[in-house]
Tab-separated table of C-alpha atoms in Angstrom:
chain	number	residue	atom	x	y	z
A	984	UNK	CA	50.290	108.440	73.301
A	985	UNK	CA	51.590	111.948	72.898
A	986	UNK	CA	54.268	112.544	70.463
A	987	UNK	CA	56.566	110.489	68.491
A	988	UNK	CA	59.119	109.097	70.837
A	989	UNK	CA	57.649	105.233	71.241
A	990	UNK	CA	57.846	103.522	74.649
A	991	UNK	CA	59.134	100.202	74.654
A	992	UNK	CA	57.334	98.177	77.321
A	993	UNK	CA	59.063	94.451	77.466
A	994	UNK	CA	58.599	91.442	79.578
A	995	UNK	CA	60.935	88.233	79.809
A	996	UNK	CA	60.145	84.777	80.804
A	997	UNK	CA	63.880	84.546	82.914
A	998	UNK	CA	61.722	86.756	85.100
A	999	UNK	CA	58.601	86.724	87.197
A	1000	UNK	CA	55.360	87.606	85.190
A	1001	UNK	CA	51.874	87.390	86.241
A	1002	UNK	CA	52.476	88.767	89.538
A	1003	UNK	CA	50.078	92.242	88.908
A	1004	UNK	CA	48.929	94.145	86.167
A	1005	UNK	CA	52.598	96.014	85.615
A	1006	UNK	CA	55.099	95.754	83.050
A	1007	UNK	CA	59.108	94.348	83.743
A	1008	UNK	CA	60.518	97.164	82.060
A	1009	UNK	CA	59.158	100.465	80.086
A	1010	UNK	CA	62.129	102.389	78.586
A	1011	UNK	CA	60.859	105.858	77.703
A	1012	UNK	CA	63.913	107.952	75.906
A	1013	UNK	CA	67.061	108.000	77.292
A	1014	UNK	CA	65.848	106.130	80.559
A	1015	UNK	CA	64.093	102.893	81.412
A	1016	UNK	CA	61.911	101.968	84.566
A	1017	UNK	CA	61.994	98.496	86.178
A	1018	UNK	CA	59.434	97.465	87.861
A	1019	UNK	CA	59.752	96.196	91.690
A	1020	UNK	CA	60.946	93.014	91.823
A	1021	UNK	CA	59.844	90.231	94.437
A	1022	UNK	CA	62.079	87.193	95.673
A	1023	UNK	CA	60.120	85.326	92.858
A	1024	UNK	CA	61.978	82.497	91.012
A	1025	UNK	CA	60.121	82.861	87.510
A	1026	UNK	CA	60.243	78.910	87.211
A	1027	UNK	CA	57.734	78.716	89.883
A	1028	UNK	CA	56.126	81.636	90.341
A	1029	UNK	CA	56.498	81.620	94.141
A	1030	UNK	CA	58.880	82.949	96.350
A	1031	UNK	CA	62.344	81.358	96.866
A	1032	UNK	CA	62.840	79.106	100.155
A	1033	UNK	CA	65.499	80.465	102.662
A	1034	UNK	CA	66.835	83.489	104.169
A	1035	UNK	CA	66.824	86.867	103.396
A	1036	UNK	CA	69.761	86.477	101.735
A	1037	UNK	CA	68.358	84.018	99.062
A	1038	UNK	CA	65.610	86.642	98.617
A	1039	UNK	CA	68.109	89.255	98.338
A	1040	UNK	CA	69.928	87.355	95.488
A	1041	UNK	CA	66.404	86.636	93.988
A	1042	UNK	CA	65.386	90.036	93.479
A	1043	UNK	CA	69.130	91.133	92.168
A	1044	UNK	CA	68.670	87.994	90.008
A	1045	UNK	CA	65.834	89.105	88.397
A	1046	UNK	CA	66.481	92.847	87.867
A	1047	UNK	CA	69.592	91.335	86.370
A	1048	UNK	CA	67.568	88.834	84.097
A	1049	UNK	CA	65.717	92.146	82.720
A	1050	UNK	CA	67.983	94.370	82.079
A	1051	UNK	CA	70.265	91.826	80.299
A	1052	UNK	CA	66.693	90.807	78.397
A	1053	UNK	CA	67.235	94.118	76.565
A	1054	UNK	CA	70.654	94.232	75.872
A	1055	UNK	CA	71.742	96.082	78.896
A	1056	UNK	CA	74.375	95.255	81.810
A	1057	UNK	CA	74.132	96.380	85.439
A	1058	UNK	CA	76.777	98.812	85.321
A	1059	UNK	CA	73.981	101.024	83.534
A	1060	UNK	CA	72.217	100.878	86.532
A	1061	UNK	CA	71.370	104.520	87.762
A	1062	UNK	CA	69.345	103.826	91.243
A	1063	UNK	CA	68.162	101.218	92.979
A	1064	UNK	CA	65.135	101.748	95.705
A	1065	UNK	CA	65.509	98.894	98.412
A	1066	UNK	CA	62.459	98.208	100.587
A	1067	UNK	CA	63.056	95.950	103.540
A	1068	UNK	CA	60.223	94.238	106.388
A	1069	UNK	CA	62.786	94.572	108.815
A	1070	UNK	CA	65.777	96.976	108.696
A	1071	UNK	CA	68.295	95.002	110.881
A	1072	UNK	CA	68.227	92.575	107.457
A	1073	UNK	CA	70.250	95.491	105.478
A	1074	UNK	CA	74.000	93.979	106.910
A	1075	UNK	CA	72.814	90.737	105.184
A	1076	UNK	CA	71.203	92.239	101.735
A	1077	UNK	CA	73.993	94.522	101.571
A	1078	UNK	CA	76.695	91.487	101.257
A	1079	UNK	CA	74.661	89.929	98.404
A	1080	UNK	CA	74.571	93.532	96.906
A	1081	UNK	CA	77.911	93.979	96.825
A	1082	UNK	CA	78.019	90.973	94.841
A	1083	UNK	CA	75.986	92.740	91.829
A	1084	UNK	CA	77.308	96.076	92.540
A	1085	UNK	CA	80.823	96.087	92.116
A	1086	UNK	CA	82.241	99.401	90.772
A	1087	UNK	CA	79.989	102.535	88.938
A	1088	UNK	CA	77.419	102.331	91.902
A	1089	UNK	CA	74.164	103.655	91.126
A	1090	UNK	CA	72.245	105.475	93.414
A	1091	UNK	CA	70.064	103.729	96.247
A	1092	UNK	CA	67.079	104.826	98.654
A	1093	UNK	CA	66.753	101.848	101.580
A	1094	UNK	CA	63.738	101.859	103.654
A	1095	UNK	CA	61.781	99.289	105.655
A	1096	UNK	CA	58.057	99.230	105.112
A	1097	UNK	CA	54.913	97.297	106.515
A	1098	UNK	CA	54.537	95.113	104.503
A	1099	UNK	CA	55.115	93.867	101.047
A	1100	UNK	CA	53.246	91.984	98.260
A	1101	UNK	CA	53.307	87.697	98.788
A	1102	UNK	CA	54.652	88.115	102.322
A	1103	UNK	CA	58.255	88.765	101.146
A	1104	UNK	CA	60.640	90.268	103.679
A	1105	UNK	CA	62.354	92.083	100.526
A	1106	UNK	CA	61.705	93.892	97.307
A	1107	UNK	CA	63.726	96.208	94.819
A	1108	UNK	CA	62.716	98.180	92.159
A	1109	UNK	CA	65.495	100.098	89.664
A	1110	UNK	CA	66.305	102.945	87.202
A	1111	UNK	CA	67.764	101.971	84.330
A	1112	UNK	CA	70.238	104.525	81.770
A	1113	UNK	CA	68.979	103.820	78.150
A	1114	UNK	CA	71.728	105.300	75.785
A	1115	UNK	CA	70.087	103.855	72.586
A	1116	UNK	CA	67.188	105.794	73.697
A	1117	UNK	CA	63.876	104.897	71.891
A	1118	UNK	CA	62.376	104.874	68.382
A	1119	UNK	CA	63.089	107.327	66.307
A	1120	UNK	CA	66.021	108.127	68.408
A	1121	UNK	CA	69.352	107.442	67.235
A	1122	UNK	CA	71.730	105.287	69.347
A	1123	UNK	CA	73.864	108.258	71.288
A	1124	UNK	CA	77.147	106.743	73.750
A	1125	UNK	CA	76.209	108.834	76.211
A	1126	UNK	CA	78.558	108.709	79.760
A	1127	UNK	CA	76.646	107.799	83.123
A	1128	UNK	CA	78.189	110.816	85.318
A	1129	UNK	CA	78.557	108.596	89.101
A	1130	UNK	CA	80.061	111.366	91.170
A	1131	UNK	CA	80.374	111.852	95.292
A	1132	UNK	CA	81.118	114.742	97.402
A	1133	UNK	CA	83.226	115.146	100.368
A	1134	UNK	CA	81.143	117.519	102.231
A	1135	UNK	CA	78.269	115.012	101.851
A	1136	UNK	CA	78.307	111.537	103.857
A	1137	UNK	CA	79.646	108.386	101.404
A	1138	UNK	CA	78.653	105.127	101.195
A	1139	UNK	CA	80.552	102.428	100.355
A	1140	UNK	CA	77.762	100.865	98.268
A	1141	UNK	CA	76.465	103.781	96.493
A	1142	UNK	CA	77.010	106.799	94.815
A	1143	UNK	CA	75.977	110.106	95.889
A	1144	UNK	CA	74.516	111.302	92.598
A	1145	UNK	CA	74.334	109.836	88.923
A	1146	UNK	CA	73.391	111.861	85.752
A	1147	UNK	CA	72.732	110.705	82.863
A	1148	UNK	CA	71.408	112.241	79.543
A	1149	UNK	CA	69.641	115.460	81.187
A	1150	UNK	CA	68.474	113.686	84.718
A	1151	UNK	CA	70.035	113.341	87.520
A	1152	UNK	CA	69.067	111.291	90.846
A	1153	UNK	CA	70.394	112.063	94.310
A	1154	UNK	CA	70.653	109.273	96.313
A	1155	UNK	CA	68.726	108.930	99.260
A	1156	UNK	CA	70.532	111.425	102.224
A	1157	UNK	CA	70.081	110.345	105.655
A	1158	UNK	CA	70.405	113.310	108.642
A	1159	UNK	CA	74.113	112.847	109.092
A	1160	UNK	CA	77.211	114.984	109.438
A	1161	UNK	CA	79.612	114.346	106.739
A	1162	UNK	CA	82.607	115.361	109.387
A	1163	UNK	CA	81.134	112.942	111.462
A	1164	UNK	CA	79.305	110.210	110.063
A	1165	UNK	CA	76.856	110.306	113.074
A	1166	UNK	CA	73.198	111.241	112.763
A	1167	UNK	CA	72.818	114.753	113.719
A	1168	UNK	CA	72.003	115.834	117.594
A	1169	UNK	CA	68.210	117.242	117.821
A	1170	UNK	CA	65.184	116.346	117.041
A	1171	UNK	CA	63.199	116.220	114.107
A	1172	UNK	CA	63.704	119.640	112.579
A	1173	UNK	CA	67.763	119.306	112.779
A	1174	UNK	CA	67.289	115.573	111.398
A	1175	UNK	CA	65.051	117.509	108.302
A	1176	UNK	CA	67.124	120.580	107.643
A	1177	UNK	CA	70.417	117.784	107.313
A	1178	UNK	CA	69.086	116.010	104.974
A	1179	UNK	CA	68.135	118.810	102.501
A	1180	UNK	CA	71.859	120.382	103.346
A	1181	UNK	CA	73.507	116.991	102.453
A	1182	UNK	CA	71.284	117.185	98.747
A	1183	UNK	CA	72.432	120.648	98.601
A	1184	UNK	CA	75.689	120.234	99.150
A	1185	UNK	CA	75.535	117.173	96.711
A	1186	UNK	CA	74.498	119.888	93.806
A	1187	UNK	CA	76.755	122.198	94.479
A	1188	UNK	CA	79.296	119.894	94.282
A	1189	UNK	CA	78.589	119.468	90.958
A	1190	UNK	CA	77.302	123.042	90.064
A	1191	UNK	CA	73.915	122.112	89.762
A	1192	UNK	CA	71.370	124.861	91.152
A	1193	UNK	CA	68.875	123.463	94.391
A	1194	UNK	CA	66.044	124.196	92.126
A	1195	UNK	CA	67.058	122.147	89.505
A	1196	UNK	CA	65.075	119.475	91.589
A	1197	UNK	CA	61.854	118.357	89.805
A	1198	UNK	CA	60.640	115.626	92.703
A	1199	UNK	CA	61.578	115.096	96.154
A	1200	UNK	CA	60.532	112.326	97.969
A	1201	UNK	CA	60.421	112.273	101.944
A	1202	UNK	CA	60.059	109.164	104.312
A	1203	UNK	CA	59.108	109.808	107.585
A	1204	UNK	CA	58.848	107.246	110.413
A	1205	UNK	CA	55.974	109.004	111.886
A	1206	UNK	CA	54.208	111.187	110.193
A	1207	UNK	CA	53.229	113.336	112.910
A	1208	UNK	CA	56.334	114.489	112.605
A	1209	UNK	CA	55.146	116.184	108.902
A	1210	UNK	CA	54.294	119.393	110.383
A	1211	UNK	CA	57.671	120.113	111.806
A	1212	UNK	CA	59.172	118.743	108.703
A	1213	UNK	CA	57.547	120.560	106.050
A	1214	UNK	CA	58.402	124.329	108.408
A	1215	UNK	CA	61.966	123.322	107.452
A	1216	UNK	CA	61.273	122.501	103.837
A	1217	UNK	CA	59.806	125.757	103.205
A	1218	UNK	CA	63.268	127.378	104.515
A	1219	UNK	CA	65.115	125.831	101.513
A	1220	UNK	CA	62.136	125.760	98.778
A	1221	UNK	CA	62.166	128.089	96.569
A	1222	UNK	CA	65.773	128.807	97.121
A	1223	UNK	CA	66.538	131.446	94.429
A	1224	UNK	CA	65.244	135.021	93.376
A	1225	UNK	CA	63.986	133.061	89.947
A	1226	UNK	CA	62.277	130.428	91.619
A	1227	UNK	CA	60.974	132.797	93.860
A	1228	UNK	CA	59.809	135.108	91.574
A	1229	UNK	CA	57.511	132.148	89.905
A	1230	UNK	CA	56.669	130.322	93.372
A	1231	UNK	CA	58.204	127.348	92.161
A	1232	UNK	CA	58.255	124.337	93.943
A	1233	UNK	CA	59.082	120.282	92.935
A	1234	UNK	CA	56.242	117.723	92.836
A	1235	UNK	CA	56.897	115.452	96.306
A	1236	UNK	CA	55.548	112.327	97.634
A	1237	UNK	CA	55.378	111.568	102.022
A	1238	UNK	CA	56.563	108.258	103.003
A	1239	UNK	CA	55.656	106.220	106.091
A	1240	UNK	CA	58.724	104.078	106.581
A	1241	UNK	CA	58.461	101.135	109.352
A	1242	UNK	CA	62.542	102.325	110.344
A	1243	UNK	CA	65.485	103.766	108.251
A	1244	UNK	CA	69.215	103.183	108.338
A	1245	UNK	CA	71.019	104.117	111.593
A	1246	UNK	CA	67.421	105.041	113.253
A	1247	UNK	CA	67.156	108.088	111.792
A	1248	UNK	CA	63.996	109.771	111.995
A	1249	UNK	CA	63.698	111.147	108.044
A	1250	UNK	CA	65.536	110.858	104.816
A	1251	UNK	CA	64.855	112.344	101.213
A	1252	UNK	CA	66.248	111.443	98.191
A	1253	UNK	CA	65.458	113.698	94.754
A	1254	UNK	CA	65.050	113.389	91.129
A	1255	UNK	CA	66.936	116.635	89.240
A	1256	UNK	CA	67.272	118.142	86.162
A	1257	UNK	CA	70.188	118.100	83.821
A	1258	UNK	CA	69.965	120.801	81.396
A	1259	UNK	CA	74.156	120.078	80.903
A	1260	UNK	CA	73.181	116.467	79.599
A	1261	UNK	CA	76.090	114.079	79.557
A	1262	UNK	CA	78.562	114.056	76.530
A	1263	UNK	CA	78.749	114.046	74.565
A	1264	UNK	CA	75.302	116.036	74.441
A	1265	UNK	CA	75.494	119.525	74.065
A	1266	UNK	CA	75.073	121.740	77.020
A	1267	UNK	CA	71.970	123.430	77.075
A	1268	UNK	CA	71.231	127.158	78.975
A	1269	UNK	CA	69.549	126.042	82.335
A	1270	UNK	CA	67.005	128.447	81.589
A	1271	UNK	CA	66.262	127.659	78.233
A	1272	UNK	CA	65.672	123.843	78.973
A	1273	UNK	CA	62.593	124.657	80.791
A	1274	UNK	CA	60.957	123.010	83.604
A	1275	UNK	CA	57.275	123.143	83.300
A	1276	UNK	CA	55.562	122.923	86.578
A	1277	UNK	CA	51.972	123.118	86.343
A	1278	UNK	CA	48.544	122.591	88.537
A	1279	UNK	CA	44.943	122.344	87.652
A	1280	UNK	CA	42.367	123.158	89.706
A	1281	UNK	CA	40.670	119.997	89.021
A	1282	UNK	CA	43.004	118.009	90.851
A	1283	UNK	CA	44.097	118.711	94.527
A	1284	UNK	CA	46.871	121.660	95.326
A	1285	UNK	CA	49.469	122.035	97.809
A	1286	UNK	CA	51.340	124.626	99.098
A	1287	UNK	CA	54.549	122.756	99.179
A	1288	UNK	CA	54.566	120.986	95.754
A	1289	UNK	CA	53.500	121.281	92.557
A	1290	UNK	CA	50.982	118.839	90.659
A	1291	UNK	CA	53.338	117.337	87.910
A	1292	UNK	CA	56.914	118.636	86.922
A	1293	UNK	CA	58.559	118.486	83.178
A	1294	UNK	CA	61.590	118.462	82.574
A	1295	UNK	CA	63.098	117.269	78.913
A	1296	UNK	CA	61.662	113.915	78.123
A	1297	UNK	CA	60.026	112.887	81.746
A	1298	UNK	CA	57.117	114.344	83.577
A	1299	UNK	CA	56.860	113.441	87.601
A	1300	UNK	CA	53.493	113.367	89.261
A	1301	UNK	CA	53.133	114.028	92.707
A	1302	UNK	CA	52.054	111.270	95.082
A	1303	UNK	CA	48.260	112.125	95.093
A	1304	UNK	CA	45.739	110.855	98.058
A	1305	UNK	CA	41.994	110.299	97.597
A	1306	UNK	CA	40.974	113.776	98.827
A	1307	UNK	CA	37.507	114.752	97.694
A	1308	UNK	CA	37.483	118.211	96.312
A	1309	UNK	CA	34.532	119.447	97.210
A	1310	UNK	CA	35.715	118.613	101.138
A	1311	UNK	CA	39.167	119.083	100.681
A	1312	UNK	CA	39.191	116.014	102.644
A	1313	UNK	CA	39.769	112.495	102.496
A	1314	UNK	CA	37.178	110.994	99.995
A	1315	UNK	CA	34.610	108.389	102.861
A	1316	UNK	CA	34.529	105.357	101.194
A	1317	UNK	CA	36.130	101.909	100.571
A	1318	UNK	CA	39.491	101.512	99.328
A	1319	UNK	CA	38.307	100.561	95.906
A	1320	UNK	CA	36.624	103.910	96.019
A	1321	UNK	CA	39.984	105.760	97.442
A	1322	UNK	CA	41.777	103.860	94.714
A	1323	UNK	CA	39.448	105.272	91.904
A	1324	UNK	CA	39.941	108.747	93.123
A	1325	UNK	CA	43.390	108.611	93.584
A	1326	UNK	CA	44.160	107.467	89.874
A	1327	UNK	CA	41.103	110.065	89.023
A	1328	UNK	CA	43.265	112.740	90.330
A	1329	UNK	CA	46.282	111.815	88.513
A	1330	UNK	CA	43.999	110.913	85.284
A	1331	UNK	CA	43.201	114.866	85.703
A	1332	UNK	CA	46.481	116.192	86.010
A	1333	UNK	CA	47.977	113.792	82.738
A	1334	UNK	CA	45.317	115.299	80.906
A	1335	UNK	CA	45.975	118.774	81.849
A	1336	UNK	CA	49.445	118.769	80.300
A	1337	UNK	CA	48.052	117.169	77.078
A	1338	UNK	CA	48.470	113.457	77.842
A	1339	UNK	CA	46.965	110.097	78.421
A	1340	UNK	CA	47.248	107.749	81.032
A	1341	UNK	CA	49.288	105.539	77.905
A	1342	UNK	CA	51.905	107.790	78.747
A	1343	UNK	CA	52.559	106.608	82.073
A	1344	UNK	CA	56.055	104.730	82.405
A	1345	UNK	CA	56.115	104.188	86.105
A	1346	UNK	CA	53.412	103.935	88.843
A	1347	UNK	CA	54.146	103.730	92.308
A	1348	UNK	CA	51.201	102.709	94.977
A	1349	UNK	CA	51.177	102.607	98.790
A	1350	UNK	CA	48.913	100.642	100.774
A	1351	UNK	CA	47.838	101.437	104.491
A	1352	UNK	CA	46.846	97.354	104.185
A	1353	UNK	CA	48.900	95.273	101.592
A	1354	UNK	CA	45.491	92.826	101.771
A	1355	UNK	CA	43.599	95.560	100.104
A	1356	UNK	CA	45.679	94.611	96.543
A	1357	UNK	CA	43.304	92.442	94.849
A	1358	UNK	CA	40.643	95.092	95.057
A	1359	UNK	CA	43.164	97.711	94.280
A	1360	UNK	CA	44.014	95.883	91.128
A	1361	UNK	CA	40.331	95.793	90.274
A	1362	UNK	CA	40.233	99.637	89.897
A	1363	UNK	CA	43.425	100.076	88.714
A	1364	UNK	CA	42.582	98.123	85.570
A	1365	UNK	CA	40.406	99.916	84.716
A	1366	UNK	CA	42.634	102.931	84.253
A	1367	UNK	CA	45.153	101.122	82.285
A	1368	UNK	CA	43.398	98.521	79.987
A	1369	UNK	CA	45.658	98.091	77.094
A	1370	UNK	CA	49.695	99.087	77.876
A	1371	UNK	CA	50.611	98.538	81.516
A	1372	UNK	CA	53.768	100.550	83.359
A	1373	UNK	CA	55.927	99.226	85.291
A	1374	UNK	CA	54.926	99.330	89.207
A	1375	UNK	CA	55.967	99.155	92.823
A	1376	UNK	CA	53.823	98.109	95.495
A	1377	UNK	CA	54.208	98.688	99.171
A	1378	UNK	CA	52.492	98.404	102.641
A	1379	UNK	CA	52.718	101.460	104.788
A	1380	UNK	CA	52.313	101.306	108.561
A	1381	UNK	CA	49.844	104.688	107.723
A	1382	UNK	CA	49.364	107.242	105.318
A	1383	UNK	CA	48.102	110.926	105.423
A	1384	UNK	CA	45.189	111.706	106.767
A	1385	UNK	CA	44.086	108.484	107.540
A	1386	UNK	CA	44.073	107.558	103.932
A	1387	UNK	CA	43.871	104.024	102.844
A	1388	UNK	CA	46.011	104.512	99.480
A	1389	UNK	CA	48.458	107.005	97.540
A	1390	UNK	CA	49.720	107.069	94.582
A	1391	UNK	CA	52.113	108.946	92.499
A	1392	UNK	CA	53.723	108.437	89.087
A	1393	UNK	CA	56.284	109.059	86.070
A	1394	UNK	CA	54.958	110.343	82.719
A	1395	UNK	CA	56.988	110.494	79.376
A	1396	UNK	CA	56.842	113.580	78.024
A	1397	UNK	CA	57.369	112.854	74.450
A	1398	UNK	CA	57.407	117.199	73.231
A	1399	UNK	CA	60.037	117.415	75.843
A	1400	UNK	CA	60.888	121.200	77.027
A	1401	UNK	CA	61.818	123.825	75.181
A	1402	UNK	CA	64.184	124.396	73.360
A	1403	UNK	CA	64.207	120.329	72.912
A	1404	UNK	CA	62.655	118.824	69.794
């Protein structure tokens, strides 16, 4: 592992284990990554009889059971990424939410996918704020900033954006109008160019630059609809003369979501720098707390994002597909074989920046076929023998290019950015 900062990856028996090759929790710095939990009761190791509300309270239970494992409470909660099997359940989650959720609401990205690991009709996976950061960090009370906008649309069950320590995450937007709380009238492009208004508007709410964003992450419910999509992204990326002037652009991961909330057609939600920090850290220059975005040509490029972004004590990797370099085209093979190239790619770009895959915190995997996860595992073993992240697992009705897997992930970044130490 690069550095000195140590990860501490943790498990508890009050929650499931021996589900996959993943980790409960890895706290990295001032942050710590839960992995996705199933409606698992850990006392059986199957999933919990009834509806999806006692699968709801299941999952909540368990995050709970983890994050109180290390000393933490869900108020330090940051976001919380809900992934449904069928969207018209959300009325019915969201009463057991509110239940766990009661005031200082993190963040929170809702989606419904294909399908998800056991059969389950729900799964969540969470962010959690770490202000005892870890070893040799000293214990700092730093203040979770929860803060909403106006001029963006509100949710009664989450917060627009939450910083914390030099991060912040925007909440998943949806293509509404704030003055309105209806979707948008149009088509795709209008639904596209809302959403990245409603995350601008969230920054400059709080006087945070566009291009502070390090990773977006889009979920489309079809994407044919990419195309159209990405000719509005490129409208608002880069958005300044600086960014401009260096071509700079935040890693991103493509979703295929089953549905979204209120049938809308796309929503985004984005990881951002902090370079204020929360107190009682000291405010740093934006431009002196660097964000190092960097490509190799060993690993495939995009035009519209860049391989992995740094920023302080986090690196993000963009979701990477099994494309073939020497094609520039999806690698012909099985999906243990798409698997190994996938995690090749991102093995590649780690490496690049002067880490190992033991420096991975957080791995996130989508499947065109949630079957294909036993021989998934097989490869992805392979890649991380020894210390396991955390990890979410989803089924996706279909994936780029015909692709059978993708995968992106979260790197600590123990030599932070300059001027850090």
């Amino acid at each position: 592992m690069s550095g000195t900062i140590i990860k501490a990856a943790r498990n508890t028996p009050h929650a499931p284990q021996d589900l996959g090759p993943c980790t409960q929790s890895v706290a990295f710095s001032h942050y710590n990554n839960i992995a996705a939990q199933l409606p698992v009761d850990p006392r059986t190791g199957k999933l919990v009889s009834g509806d999806i509300k006692a699968q709801a309270r299941q999952c909540l239970t368990n995050i709970q059971a983890i994050v109180q494992s290390i000393g933490h409470v869900m108020d330090d909660m940051v976001k919380v990424t809900l992934f449904l099997t069928d969207i018209t359940d959300l009325e019915a989650v969201d009463t057991v939410y509110g239940e766990f959720f009661t005031h200082n609401l993190p963040t929170r990205t809702v989606l419904a996918v294909a399908a998800l690991p056991l059969g389950a009709a729900i799964q969540m996976d969470a962010l959690l704020s770490n202000g005892e950061g870890t070893f040799p960090q000293a214990p700092c009370p730093l203040i979770k900033l929860a803060r909403n906008s106006d001029r963006a649309p509100q949710d009664p069950l989450s917060t627009q954006s939450v910083a914390f320590s030099h991060y912040n995450n925007i909440g998943a937007q949806l293509p509404m109008d704030a003055a309105t709380g209806a979707l948008v009238d149009g088509g795709i492009r209008e639904q596209a160019a809302q959403c990245l208004r409603n995350i601008k508007t969230v920054l400059e709410s709080i006087d945070v630059p566009f291009d502070d964003i390090v990773k977006v992450t889009v979920y489309l419910t079809h994407l044919a609809d990419l195309d159209a999509v990405d000719e509005v992204y490129r409208t608002f990326f880069p958005d300044s003369a600086i960014a401009r002037a260096v071509a700079y652009l935040p890693a991103r991961s493509v979703i295929a979501a089953s549905a979204l909330p209120l049938g809308a057609r796309v929503q985004m939600d984005a990881v951002v720098s902090h370079g204020d920090g929360t107190p009682p850290q000291r405010v740093e220059d934006r431009h002196n707390l660097v964000i190092r975005a960097r490509n190799t040509d060993k690993a495939p490029r995009s035009p519209l994002h860049t391989q992995s972004v740094a920023f302080s004590h986090y690196n993000h990797i963009a979701g990477q597909l099994p494309v073939d370099l020497a094609t520039g085209k999806i690698l012909t093979g099985c999906v243990r074989e798409q698997t190994a190239q996938c995690l090749g790619h991102i093995k590649t770009i780690v490496e690049s920046t002067g880490h190992g895959m033991d420096d991975i915190v957080k791995v996130n995997i989508q499947l065109a076929n949630i079957a294909d996860l036993d021989a998934v595992n097989a490869i992805y073993t392979q890649y991380f023998p020894d210390y396991l992240p955390a990890r979410t697992v989803i089924g996706v009705s279909e994936l780029p290019a015909g692709a059978l897997v993708q995968i992106d992930a979260v790197m600590s970044n123990a030599e932070s950015t300059p001027p850090q130490v």
